[in-house]
PDB file of N, CA, C and O in Angstrom:
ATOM      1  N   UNK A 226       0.835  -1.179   0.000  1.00  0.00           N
ATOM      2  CA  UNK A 226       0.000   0.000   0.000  1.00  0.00           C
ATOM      3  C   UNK A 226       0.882   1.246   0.000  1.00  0.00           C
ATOM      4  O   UNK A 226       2.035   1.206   0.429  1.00  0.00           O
ATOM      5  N   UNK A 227       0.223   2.545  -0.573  1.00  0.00           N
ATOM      6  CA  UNK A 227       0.981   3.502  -0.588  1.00  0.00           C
ATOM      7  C   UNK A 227       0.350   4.155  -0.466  1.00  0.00           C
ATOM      8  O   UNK A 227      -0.768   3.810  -0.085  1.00  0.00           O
ATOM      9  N   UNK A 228       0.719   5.916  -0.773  1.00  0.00           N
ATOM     10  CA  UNK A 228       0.171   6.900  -0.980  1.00  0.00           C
ATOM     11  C   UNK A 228       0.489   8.044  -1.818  1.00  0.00           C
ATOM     12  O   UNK A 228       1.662   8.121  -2.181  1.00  0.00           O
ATOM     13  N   UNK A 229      -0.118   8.724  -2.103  1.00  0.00           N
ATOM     14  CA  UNK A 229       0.283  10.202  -3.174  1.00  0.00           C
ATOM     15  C   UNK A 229      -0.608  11.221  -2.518  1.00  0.00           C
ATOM     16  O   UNK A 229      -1.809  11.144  -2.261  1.00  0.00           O
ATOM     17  N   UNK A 230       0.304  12.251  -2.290  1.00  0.00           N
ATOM     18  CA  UNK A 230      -0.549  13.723  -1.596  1.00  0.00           C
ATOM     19  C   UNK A 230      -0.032  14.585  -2.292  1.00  0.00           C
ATOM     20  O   UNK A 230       1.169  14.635  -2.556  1.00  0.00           O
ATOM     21  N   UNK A 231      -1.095  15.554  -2.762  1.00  0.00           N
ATOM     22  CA  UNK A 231      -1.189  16.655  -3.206  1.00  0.00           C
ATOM     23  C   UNK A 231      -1.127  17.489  -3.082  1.00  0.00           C
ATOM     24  O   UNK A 231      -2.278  17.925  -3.050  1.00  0.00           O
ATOM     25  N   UNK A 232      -0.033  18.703  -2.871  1.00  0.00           N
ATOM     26  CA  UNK A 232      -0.785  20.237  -2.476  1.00  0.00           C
ATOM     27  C   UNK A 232      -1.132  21.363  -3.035  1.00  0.00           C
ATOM     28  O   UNK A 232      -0.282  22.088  -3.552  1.00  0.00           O
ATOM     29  N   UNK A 233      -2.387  21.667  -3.014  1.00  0.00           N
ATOM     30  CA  UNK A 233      -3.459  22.225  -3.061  1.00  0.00           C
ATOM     31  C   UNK A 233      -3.394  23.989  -2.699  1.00  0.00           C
ATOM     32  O   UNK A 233      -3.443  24.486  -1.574  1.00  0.00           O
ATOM     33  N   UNK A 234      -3.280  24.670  -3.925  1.00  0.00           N
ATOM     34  CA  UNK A 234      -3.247  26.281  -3.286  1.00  0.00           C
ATOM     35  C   UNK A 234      -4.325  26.750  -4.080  1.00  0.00           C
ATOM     36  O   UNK A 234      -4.632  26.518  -5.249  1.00  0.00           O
ATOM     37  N   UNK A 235      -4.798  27.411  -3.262  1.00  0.00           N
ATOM     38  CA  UNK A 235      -5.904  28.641  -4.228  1.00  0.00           C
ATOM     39  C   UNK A 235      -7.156  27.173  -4.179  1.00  0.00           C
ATOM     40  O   UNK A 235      -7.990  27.007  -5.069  1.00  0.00           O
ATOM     41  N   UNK A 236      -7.075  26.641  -3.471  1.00  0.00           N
ATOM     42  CA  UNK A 236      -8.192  25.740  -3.410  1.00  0.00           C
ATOM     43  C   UNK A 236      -9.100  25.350  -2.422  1.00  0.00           C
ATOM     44  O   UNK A 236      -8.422  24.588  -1.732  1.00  0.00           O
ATOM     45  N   UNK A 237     -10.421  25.414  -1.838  1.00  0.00           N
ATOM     46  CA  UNK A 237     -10.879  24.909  -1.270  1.00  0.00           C
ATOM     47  C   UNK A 237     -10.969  23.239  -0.717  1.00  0.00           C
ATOM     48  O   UNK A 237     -12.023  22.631  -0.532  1.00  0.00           O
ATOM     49  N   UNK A 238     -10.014  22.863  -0.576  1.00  0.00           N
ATOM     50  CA  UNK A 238     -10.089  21.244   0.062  1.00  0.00           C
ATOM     51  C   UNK A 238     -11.032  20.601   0.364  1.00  0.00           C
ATOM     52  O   UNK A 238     -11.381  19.632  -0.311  1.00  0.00           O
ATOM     53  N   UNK A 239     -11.697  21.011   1.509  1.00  0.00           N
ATOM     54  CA  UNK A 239     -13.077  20.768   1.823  1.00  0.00           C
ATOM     55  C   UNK A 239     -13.926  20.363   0.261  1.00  0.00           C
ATOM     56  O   UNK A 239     -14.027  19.281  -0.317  1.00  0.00           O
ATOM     57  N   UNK A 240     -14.464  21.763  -0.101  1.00  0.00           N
ATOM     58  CA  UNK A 240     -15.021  21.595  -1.119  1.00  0.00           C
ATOM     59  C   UNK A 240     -14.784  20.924  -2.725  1.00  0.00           C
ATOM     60  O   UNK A 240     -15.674  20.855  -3.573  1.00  0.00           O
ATOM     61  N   UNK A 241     -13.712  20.574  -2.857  1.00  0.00           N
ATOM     62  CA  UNK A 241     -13.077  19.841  -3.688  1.00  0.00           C
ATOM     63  C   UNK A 241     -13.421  18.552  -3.652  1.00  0.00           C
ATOM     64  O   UNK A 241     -13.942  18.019  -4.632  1.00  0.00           O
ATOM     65  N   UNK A 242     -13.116  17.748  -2.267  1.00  0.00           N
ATOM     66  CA  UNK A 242     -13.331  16.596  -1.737  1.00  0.00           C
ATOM     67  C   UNK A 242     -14.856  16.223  -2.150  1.00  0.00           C
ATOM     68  O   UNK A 242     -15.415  15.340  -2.801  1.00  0.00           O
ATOM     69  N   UNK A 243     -15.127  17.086  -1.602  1.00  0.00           N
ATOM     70  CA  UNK A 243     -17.147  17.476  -1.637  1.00  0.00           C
ATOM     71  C   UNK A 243     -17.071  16.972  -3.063  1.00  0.00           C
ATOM     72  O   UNK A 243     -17.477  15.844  -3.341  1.00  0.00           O
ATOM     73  N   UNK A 244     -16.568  17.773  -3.956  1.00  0.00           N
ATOM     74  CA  UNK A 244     -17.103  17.527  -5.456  1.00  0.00           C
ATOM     75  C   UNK A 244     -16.819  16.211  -6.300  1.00  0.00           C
ATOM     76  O   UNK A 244     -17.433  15.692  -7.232  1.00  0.00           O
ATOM     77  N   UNK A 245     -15.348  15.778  -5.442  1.00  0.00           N
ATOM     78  CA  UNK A 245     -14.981  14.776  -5.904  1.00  0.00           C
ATOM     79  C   UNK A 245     -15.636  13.399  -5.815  1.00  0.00           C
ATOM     80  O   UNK A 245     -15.657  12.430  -6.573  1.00  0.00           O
ATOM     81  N   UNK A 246     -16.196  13.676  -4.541  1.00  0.00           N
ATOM     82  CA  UNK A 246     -17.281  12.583  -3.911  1.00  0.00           C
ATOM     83  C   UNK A 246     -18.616  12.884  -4.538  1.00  0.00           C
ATOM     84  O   UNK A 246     -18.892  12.030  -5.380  1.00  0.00           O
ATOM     85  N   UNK A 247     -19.449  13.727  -4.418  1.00  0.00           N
ATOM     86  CA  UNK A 247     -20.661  13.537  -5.102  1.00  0.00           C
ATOM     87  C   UNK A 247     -20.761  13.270  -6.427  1.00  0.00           C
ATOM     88  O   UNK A 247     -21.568  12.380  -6.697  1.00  0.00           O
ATOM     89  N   UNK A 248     -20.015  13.919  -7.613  1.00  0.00           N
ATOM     90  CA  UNK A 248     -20.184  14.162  -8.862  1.00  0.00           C
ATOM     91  C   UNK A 248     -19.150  12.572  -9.398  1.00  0.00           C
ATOM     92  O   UNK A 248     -19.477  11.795 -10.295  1.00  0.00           O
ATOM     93  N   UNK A 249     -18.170  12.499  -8.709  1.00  0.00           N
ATOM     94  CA  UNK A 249     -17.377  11.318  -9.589  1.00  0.00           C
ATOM     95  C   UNK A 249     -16.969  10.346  -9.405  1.00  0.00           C
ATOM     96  O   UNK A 249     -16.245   9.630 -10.096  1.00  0.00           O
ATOM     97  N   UNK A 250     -17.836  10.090  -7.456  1.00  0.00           N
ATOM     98  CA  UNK A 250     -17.254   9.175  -6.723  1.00  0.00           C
ATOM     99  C   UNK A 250     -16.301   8.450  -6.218  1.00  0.00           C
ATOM    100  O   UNK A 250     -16.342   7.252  -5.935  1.00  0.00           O
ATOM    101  N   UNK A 251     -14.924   9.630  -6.040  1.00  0.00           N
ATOM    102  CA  UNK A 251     -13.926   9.012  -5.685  1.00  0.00           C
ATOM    103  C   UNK A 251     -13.915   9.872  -4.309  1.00  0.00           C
ATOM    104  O   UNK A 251     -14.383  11.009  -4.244  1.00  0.00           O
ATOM    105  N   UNK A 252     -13.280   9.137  -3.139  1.00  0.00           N
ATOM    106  CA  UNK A 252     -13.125   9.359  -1.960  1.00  0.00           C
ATOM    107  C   UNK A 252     -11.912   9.449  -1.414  1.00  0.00           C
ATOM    108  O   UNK A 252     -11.312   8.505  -0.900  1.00  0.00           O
ATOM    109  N   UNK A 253     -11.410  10.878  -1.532  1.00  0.00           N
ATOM    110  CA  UNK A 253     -10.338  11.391  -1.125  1.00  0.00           C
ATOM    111  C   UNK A 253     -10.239  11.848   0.065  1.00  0.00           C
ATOM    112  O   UNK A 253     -11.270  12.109   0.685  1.00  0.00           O
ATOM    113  N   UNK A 254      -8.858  12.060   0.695  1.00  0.00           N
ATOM    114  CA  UNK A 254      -8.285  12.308   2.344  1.00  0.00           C
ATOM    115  C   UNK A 254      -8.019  13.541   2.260  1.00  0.00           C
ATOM    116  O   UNK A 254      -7.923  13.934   1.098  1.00  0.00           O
ATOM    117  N   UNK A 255      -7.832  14.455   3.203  1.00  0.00           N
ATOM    118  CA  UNK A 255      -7.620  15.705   3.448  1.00  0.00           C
ATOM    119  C   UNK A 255      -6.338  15.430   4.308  1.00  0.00           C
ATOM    120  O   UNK A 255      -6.058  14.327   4.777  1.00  0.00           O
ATOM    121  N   UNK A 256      -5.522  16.680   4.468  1.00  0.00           N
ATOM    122  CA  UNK A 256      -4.040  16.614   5.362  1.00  0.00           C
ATOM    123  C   UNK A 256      -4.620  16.486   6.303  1.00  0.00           C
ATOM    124  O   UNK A 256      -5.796  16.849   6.314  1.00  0.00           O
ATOM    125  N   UNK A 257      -3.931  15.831   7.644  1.00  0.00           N
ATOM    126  CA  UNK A 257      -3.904  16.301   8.659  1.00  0.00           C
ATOM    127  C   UNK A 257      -2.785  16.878   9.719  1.00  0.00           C
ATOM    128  O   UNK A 257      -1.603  16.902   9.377  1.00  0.00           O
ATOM    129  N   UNK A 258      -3.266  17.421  11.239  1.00  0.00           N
ATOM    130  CA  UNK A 258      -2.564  18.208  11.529  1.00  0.00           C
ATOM    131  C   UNK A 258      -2.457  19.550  10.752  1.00  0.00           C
ATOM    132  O   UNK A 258      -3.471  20.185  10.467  1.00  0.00           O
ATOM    133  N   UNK A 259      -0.826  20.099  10.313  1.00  0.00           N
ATOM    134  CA  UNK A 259      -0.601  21.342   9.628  1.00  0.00           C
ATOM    135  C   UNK A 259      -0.978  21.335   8.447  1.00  0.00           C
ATOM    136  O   UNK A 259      -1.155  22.378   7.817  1.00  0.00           O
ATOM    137  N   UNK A 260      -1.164  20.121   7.943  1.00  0.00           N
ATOM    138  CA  UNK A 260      -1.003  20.184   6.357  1.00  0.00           C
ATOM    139  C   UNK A 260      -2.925  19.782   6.345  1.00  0.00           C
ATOM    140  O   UNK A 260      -3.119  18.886   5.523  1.00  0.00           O
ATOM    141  N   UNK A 261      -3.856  20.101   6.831  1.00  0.00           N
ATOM    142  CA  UNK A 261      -5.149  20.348   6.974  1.00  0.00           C
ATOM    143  C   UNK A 261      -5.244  21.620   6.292  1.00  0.00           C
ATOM    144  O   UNK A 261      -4.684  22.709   6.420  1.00  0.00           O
ATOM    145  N   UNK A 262      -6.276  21.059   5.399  1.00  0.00           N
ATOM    146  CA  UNK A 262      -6.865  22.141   4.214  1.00  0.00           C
ATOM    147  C   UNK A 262      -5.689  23.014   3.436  1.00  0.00           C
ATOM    148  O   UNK A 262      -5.591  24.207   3.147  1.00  0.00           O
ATOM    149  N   UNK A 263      -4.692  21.644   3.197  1.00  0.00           N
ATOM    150  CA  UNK A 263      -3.740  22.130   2.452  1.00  0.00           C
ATOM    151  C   UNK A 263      -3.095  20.425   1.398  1.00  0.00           C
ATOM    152  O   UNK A 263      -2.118  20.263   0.666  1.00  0.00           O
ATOM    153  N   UNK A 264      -3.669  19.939   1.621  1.00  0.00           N
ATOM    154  CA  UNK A 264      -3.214  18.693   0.464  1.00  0.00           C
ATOM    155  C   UNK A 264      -4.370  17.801   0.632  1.00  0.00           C
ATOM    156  O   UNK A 264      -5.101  17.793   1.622  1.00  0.00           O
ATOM    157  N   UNK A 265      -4.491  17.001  -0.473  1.00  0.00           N
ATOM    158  CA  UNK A 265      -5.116  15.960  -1.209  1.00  0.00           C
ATOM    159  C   UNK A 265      -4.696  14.460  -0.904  1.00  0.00           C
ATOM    160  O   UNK A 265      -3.679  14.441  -1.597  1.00  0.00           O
ATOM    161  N   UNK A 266      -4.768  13.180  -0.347  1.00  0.00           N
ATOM    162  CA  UNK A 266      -4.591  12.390  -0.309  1.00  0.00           C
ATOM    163  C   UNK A 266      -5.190  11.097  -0.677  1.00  0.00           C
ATOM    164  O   UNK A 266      -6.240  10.654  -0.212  1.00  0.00           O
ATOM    165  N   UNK A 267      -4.110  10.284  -1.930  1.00  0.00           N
ATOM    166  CA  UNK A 267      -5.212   9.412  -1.911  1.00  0.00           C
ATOM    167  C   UNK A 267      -3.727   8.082  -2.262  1.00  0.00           C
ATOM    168  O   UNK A 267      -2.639   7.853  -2.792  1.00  0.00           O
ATOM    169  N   UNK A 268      -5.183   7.456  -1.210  1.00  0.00           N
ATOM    170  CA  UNK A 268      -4.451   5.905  -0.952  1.00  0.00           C
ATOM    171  C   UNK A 268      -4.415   4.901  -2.128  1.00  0.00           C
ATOM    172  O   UNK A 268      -5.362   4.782  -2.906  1.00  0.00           O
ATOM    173  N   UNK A 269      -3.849   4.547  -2.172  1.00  0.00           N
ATOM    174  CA  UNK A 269      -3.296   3.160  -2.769  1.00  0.00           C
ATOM    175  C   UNK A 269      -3.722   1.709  -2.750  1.00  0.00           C
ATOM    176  O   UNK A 269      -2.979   0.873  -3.266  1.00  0.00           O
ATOM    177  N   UNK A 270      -4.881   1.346  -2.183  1.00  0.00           N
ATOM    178  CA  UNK A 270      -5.312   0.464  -1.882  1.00  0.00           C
ATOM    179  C   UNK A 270      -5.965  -0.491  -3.252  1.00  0.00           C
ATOM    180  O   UNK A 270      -6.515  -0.138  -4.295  1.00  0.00           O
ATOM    181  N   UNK A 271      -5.571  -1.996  -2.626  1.00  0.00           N
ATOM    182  CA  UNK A 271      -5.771  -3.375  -4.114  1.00  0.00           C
ATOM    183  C   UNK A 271      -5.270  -2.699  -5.461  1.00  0.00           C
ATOM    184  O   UNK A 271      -4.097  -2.366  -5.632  1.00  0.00           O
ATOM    185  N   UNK A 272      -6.488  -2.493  -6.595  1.00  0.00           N
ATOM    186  CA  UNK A 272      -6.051  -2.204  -7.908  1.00  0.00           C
ATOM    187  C   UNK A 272      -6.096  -0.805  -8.255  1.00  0.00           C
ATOM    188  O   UNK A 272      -7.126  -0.221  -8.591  1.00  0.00           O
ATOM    189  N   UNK A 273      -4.906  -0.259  -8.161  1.00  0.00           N
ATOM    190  CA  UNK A 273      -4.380   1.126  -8.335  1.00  0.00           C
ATOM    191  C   UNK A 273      -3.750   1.108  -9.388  1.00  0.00           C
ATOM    192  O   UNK A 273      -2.539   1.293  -9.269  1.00  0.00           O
ATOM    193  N   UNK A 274      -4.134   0.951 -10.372  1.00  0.00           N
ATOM    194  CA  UNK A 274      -2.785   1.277 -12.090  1.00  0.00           C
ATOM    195  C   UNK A 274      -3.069   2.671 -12.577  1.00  0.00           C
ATOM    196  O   UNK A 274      -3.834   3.536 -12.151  1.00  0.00           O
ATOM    197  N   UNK A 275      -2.526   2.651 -13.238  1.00  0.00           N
ATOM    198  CA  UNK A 275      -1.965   3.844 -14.360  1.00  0.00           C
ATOM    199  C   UNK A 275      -3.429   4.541 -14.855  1.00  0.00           C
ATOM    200  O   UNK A 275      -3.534   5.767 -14.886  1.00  0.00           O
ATOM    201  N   UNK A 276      -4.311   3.840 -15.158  1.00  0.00           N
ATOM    202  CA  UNK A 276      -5.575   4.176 -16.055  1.00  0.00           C
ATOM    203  C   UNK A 276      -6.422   4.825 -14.842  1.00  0.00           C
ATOM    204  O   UNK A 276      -6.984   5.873 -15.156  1.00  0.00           O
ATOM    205  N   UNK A 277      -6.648   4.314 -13.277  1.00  0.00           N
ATOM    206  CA  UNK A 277      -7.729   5.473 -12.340  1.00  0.00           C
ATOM    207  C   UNK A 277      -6.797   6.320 -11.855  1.00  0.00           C
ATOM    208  O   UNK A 277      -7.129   7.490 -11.670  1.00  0.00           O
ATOM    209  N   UNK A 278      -5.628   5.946 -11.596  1.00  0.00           N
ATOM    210  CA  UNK A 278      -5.067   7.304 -11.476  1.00  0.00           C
ATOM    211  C   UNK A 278      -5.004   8.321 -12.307  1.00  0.00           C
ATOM    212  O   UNK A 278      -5.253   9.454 -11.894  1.00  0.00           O
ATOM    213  N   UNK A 279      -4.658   8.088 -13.622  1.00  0.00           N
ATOM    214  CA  UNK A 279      -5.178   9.218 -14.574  1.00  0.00           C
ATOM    215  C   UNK A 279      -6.539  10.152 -15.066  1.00  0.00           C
ATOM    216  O   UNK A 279      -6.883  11.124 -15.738  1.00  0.00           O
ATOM    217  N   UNK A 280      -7.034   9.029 -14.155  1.00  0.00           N
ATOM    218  CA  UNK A 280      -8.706   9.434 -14.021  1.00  0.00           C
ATOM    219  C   UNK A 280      -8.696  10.300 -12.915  1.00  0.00           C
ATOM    220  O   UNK A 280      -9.299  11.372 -12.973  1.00  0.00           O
ATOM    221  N   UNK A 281      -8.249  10.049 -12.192  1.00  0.00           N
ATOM    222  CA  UNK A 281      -8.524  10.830 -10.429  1.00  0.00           C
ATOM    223  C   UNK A 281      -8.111  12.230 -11.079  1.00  0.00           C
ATOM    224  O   UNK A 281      -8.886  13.170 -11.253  1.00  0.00           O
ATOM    225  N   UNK A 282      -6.911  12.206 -11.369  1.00  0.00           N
ATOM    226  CA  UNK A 282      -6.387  13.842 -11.651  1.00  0.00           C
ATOM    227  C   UNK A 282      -7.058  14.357 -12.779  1.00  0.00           C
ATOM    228  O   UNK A 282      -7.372  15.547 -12.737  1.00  0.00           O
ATOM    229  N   UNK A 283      -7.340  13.693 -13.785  1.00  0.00           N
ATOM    230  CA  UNK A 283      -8.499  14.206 -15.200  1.00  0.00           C
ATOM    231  C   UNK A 283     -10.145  14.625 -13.968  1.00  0.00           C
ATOM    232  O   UNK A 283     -10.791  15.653 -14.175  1.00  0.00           O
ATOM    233  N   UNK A 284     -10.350  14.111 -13.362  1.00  0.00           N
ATOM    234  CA  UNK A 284     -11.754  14.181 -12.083  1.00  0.00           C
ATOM    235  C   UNK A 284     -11.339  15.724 -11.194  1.00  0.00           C
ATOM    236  O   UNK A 284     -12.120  16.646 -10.957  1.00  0.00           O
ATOM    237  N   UNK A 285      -9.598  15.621 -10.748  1.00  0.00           N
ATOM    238  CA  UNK A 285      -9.434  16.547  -9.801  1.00  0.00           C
ATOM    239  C   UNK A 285      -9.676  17.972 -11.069  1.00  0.00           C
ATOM    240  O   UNK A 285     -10.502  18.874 -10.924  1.00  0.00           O
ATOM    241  N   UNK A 286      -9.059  17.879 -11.834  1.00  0.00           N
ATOM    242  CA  UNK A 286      -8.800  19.030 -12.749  1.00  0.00           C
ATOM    243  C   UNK A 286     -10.564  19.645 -12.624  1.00  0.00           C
ATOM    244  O   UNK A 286     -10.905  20.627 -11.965  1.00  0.00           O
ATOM    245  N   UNK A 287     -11.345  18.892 -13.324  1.00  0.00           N
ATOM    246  CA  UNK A 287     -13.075  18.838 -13.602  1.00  0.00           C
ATOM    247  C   UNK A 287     -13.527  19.602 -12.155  1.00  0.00           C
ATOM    248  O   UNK A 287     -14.042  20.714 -12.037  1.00  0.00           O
ATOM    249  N   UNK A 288     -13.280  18.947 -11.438  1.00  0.00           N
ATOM    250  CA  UNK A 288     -13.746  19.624 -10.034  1.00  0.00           C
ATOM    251  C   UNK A 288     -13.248  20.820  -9.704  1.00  0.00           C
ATOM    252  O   UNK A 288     -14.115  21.585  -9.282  1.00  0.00           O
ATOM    253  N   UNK A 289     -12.154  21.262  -9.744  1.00  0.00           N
ATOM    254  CA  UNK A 289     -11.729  22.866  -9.582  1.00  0.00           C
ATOM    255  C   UNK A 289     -12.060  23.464 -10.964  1.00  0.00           C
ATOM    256  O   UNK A 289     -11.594  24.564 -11.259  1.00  0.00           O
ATOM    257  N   UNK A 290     -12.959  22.688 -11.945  1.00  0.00           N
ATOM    258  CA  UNK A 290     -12.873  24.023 -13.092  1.00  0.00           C
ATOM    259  C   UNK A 290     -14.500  24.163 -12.158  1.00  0.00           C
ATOM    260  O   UNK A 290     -14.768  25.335 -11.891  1.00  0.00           O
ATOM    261  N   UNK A 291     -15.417  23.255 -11.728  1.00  0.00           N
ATOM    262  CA  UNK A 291     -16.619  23.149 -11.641  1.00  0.00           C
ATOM    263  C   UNK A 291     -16.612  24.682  -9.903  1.00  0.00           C
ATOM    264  O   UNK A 291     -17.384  25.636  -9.817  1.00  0.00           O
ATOM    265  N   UNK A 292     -15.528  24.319  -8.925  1.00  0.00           N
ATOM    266  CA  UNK A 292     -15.460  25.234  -7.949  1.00  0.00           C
ATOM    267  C   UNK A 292     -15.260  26.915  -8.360  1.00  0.00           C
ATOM    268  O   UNK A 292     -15.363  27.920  -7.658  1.00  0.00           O
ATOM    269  N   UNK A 293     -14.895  26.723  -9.962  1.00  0.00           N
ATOM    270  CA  UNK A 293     -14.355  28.258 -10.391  1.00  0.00           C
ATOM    271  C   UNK A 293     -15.537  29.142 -10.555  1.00  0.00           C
ATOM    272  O   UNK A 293     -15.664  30.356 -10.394  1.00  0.00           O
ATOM    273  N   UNK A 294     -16.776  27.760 -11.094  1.00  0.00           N
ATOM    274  CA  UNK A 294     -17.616  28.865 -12.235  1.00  0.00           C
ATOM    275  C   UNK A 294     -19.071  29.124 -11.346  1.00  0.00           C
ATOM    276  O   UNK A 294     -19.951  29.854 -11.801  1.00  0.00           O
TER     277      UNK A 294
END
C-alpha cells in the first residue's frame, strides 16, 4: 500500500473533496494536523494502475474548473 498527496493552493479542500465525492465518486483524504486544508490524499489500496489514477487527476482538474464557475 501507498500513498500520493497533493498540495493544493488557491483551493478549497473541503469543497473539492465534496465535489470529488458527489459528482465522480472518488473518496479522497484531506491533510492532517498542519497540512489540513492544504493537500489531497489518496491511498493506494488493491487495484491502483496507471488508467484510475489518470482518471482521479483528469476528475481533480473537472472539479476545480466546476469550484471556479
Amino acid at each position: 500500500d501507498s500513498l500520493t498527496a497533493f498540495e493544493m493552493k488557491d483551493v478549497n479542500i473541503h469543497e473539492l473533496k465534496k465535489v470529488l465525492e458527489v459528482t465522480y465518486g472518488w473518496e479522497l483524504s484531506g491533510g492532517q494536523g498542519e497540512l489540513k486544508g492544504k493537500i489531497l490524499r489518496i491511498s493506494h489500496m488493491a487495484e491502483a494502475h496507471e488508467g484510475i489514477m489518470q482518471q482521479v487527476l483528469s476528475d481533480m482538474k473537472l472539479g476545480q474548473s466546476r469550484l471556479r464557475t
